[in-house]
mmCIF file of C-alpha atoms in Angstrom:
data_model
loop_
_atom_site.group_PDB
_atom_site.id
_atom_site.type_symbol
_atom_site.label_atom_id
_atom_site.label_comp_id
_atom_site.label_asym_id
_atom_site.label_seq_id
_atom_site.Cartn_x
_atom_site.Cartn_y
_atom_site.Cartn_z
ATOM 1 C CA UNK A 1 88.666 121.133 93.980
ATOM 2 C CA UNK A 2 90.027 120.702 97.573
ATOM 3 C CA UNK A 3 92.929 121.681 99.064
ATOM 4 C CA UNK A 4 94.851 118.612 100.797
ATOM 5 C CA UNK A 5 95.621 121.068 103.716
ATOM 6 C CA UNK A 6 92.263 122.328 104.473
ATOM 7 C CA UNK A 7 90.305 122.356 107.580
ATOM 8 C CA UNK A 8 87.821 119.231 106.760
ATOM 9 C CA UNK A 9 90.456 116.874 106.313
ATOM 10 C CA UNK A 10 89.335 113.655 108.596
ATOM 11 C CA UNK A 11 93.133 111.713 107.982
ATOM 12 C CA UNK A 12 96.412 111.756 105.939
ATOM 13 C CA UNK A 13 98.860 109.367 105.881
ATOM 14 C CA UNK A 14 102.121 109.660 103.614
ATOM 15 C CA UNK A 15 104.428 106.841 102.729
ATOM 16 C CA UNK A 16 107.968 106.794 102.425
ATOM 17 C CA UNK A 17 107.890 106.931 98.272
ATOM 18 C CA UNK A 18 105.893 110.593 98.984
ATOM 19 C CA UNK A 19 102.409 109.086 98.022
ATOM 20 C CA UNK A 20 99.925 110.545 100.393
ATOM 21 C CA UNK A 21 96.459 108.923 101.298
ATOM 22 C CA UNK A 22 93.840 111.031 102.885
ATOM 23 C CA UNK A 23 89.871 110.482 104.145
ATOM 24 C CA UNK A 24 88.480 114.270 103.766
ATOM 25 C CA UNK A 25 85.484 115.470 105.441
ATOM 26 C CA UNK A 26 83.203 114.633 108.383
ATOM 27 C CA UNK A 27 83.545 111.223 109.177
ATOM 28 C CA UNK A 28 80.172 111.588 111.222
ATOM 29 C CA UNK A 29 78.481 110.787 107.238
ATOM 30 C CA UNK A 30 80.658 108.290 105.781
ATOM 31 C CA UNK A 31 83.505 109.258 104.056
ATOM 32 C CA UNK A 32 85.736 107.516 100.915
ATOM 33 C CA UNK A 33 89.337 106.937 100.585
ATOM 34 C CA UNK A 34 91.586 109.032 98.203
ATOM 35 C CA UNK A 35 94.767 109.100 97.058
ATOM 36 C CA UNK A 36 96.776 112.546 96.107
ATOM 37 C CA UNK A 37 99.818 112.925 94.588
ATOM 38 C CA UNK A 38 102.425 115.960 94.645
ATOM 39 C CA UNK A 39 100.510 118.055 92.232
ATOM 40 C CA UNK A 40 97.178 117.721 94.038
ATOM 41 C CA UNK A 41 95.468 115.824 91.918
ATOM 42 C CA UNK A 42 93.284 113.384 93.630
ATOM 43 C CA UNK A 43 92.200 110.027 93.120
ATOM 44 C CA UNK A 44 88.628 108.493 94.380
ATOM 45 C CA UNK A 45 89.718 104.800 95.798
ATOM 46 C CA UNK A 46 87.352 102.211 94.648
ATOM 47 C CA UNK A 47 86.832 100.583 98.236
ATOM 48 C CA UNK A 48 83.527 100.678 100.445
ATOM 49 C CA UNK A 49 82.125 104.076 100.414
ATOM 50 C CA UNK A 50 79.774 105.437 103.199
ATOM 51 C CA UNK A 51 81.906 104.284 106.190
ATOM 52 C CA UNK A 52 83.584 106.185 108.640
ATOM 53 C CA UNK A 53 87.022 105.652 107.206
ATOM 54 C CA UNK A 54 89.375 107.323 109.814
ATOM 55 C CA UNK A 55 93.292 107.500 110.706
ATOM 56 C CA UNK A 56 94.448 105.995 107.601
ATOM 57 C CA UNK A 57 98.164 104.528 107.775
ATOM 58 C CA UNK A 58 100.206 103.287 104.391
ATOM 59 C CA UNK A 59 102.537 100.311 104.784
ATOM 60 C CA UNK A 60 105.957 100.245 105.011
ATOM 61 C CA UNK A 61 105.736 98.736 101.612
ATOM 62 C CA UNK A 62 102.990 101.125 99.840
ATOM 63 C CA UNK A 63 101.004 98.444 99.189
ATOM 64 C CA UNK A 64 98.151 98.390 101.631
ATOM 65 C CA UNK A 65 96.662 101.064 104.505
ATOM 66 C CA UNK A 66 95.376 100.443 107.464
ATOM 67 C CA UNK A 67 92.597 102.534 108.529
ATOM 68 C CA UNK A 68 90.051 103.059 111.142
ATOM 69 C CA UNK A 69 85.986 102.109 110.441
ATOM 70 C CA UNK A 70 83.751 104.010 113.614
ATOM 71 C CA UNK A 71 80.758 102.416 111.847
ATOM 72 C CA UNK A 72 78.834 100.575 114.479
ATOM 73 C CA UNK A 73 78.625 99.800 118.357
ATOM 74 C CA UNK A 74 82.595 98.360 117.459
ATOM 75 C CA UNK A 75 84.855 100.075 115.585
ATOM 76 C CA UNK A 76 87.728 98.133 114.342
ATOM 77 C CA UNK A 77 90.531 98.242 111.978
ATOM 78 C CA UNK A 78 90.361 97.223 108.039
ATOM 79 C CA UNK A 79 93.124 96.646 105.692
ATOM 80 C CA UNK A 80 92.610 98.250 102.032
ATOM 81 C CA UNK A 81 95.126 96.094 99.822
ATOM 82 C CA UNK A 82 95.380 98.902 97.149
ATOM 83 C CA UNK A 83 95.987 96.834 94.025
ATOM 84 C CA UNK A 84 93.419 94.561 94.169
ATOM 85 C CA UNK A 85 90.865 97.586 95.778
ATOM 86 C CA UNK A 86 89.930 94.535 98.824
ATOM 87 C CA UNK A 87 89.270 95.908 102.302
ATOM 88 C CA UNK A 88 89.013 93.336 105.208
ATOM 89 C CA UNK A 89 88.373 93.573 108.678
ATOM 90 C CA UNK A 90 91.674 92.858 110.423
ATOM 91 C CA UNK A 91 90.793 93.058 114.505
ATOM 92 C CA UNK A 92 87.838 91.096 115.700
ATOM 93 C CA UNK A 93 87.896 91.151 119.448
ATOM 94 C CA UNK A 94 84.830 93.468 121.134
ATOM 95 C CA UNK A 95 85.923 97.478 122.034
ATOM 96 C CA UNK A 96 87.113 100.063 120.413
ATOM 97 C CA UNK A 97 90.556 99.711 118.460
ATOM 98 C CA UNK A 98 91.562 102.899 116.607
ATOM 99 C CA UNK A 99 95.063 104.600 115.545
ATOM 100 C CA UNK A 100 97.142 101.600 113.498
ATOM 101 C CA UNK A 101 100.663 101.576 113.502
ATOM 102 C CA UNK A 102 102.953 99.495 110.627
ATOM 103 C CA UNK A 103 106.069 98.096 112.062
ATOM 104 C CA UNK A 104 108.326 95.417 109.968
ATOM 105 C CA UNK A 105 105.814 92.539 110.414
ATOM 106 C CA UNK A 106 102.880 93.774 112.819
ATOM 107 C CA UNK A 107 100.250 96.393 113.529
ATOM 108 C CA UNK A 108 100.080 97.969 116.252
ATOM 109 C CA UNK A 109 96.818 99.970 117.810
ATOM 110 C CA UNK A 110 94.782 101.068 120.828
ATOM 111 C CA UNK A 111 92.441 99.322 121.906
ATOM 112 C CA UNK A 112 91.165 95.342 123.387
ATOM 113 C CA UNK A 113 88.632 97.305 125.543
ATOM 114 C CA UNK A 114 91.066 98.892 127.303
ATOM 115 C CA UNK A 115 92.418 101.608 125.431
ATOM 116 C CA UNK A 116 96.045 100.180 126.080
ATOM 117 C CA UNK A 117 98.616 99.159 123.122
ATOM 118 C CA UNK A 118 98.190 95.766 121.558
ATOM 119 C CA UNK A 119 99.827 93.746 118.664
ATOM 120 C CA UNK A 120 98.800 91.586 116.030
ATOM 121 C CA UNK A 121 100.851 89.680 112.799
ATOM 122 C CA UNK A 122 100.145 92.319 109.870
ATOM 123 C CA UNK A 123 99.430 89.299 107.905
ATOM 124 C CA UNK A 124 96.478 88.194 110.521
ATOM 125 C CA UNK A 125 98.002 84.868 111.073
ATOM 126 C CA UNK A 126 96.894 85.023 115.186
ATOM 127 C CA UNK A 127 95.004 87.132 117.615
ATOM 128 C CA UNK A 128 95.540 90.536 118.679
ATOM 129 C CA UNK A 129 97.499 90.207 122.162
ATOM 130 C CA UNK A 130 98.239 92.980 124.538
ATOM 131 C CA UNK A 131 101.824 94.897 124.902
ATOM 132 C CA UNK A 132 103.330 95.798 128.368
ATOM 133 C CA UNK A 133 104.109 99.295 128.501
ATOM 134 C CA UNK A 134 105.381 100.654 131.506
ATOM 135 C CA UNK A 135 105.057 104.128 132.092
ATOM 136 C CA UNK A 136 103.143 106.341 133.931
ATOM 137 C CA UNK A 137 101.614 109.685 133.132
ATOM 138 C CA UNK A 138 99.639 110.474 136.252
ATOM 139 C CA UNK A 139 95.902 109.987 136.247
ATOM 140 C CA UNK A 140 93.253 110.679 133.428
ATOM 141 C CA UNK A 141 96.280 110.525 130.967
ATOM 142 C CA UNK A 142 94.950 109.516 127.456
ATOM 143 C CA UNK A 143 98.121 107.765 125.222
ATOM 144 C CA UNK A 144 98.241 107.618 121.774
ATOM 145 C CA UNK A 145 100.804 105.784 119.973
ATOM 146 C CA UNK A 146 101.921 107.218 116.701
ATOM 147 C CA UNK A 147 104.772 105.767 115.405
ATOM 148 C CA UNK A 148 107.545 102.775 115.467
ATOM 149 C CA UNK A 149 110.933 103.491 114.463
ATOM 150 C CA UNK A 150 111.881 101.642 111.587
ATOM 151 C CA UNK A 151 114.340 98.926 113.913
ATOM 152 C CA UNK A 152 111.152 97.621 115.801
ATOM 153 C CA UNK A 153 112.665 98.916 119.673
ATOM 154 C CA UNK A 154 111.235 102.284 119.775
ATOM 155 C CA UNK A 155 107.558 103.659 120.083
ATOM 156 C CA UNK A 156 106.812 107.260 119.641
ATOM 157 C CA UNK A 157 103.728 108.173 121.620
ATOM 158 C CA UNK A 158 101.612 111.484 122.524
ATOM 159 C CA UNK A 159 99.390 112.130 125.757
ATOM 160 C CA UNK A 160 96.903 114.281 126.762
ATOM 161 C CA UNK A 161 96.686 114.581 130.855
ATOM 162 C CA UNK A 162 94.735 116.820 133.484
ATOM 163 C CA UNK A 163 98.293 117.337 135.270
ATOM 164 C CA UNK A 164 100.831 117.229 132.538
ATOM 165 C CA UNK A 165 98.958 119.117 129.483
ATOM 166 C CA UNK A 166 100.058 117.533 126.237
ATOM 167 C CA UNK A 167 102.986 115.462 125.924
ATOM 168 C CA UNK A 168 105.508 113.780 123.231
ATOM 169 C CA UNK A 169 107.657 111.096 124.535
ATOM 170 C CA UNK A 170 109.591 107.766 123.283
ATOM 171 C CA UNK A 171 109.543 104.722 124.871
ATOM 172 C CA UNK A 172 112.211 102.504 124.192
#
């Protein structure tokens, strides 16, 4: 059995209820979803196996995760809808888009080409769209985003930057 703190863990995501997703092992091989509750116990998902599942992120609700696929020249962002064990493809547009955020009613995630934030409907109703962020932190930063409070006007962030080191910040 595997320890859900070891050192091959890929991803983990928790939701609010204390259910914890995870994608264990080298994502460079394909990898599967699982779920694990308090005890440990683990629970193969029956979605696509042999992807590079990565960054998994639960809902606000529970009900579905967003997560990472590197598979390919264009690695986008699926949606698992747990109870019904459906993944879809939920960005589209050419580059790299990694690290999904829930908020109330949209996903947010790097990416567009760019690297920079952009938004689309969690329901998929219209294109991604870029966000205007402005801050700087100096040259050959590298932003992630992590987290939206839960009223929608704050984004917790992290960077990595030749001058600055690493850094935690808010932007409002």
């Amino acid at each position: 059995s595997s320890d859900v703190c070891s050192s091959d863990l890929a991803a983990i995501a928790a939701s609010p209820s204390g259910t914890i997703a995870r994608v264990p092992g080298d994502t460079s091989v394909g990898t599967s979803m699982v779920w694990v509750d308090r005890s440990g116990r683990q629970d193969p998902q029956p979605i696509a196996t042999g992807h590079m599942w990565e960054q998994p992120r639960l809902s606000i609700d529970g009900t579905r995760v967003a997560v990472g696929n590197r598979d390919g020249d264009n690695p986008d962002i699926w949606i698992v809808e747990l109870a019904r064990h459906l993944s879809t493809r939920f960005t589209l547009a050419p580059g790299e888009d990694e690290s999904p955020i829930w908020s109330k009613d949209r996903i947010l995630f790097r990416g567009g080409g760019t690297g920079g934030l952009q938004s689309k409907p969690a329901d998929g109703s219209a294109a991604e769209t870029g966000v205007k962020i402005d801050f700087n932190l100096g040259p050959g930063s590298n932003p992630h985003f992590s987290s939206v409070s839960p009223d929608g006007a704050s984004l917790a962030a992290y960077a990595v930057s030749a001058t600055n080191g690493e850094d935690v910040f808010i932007i409002d």
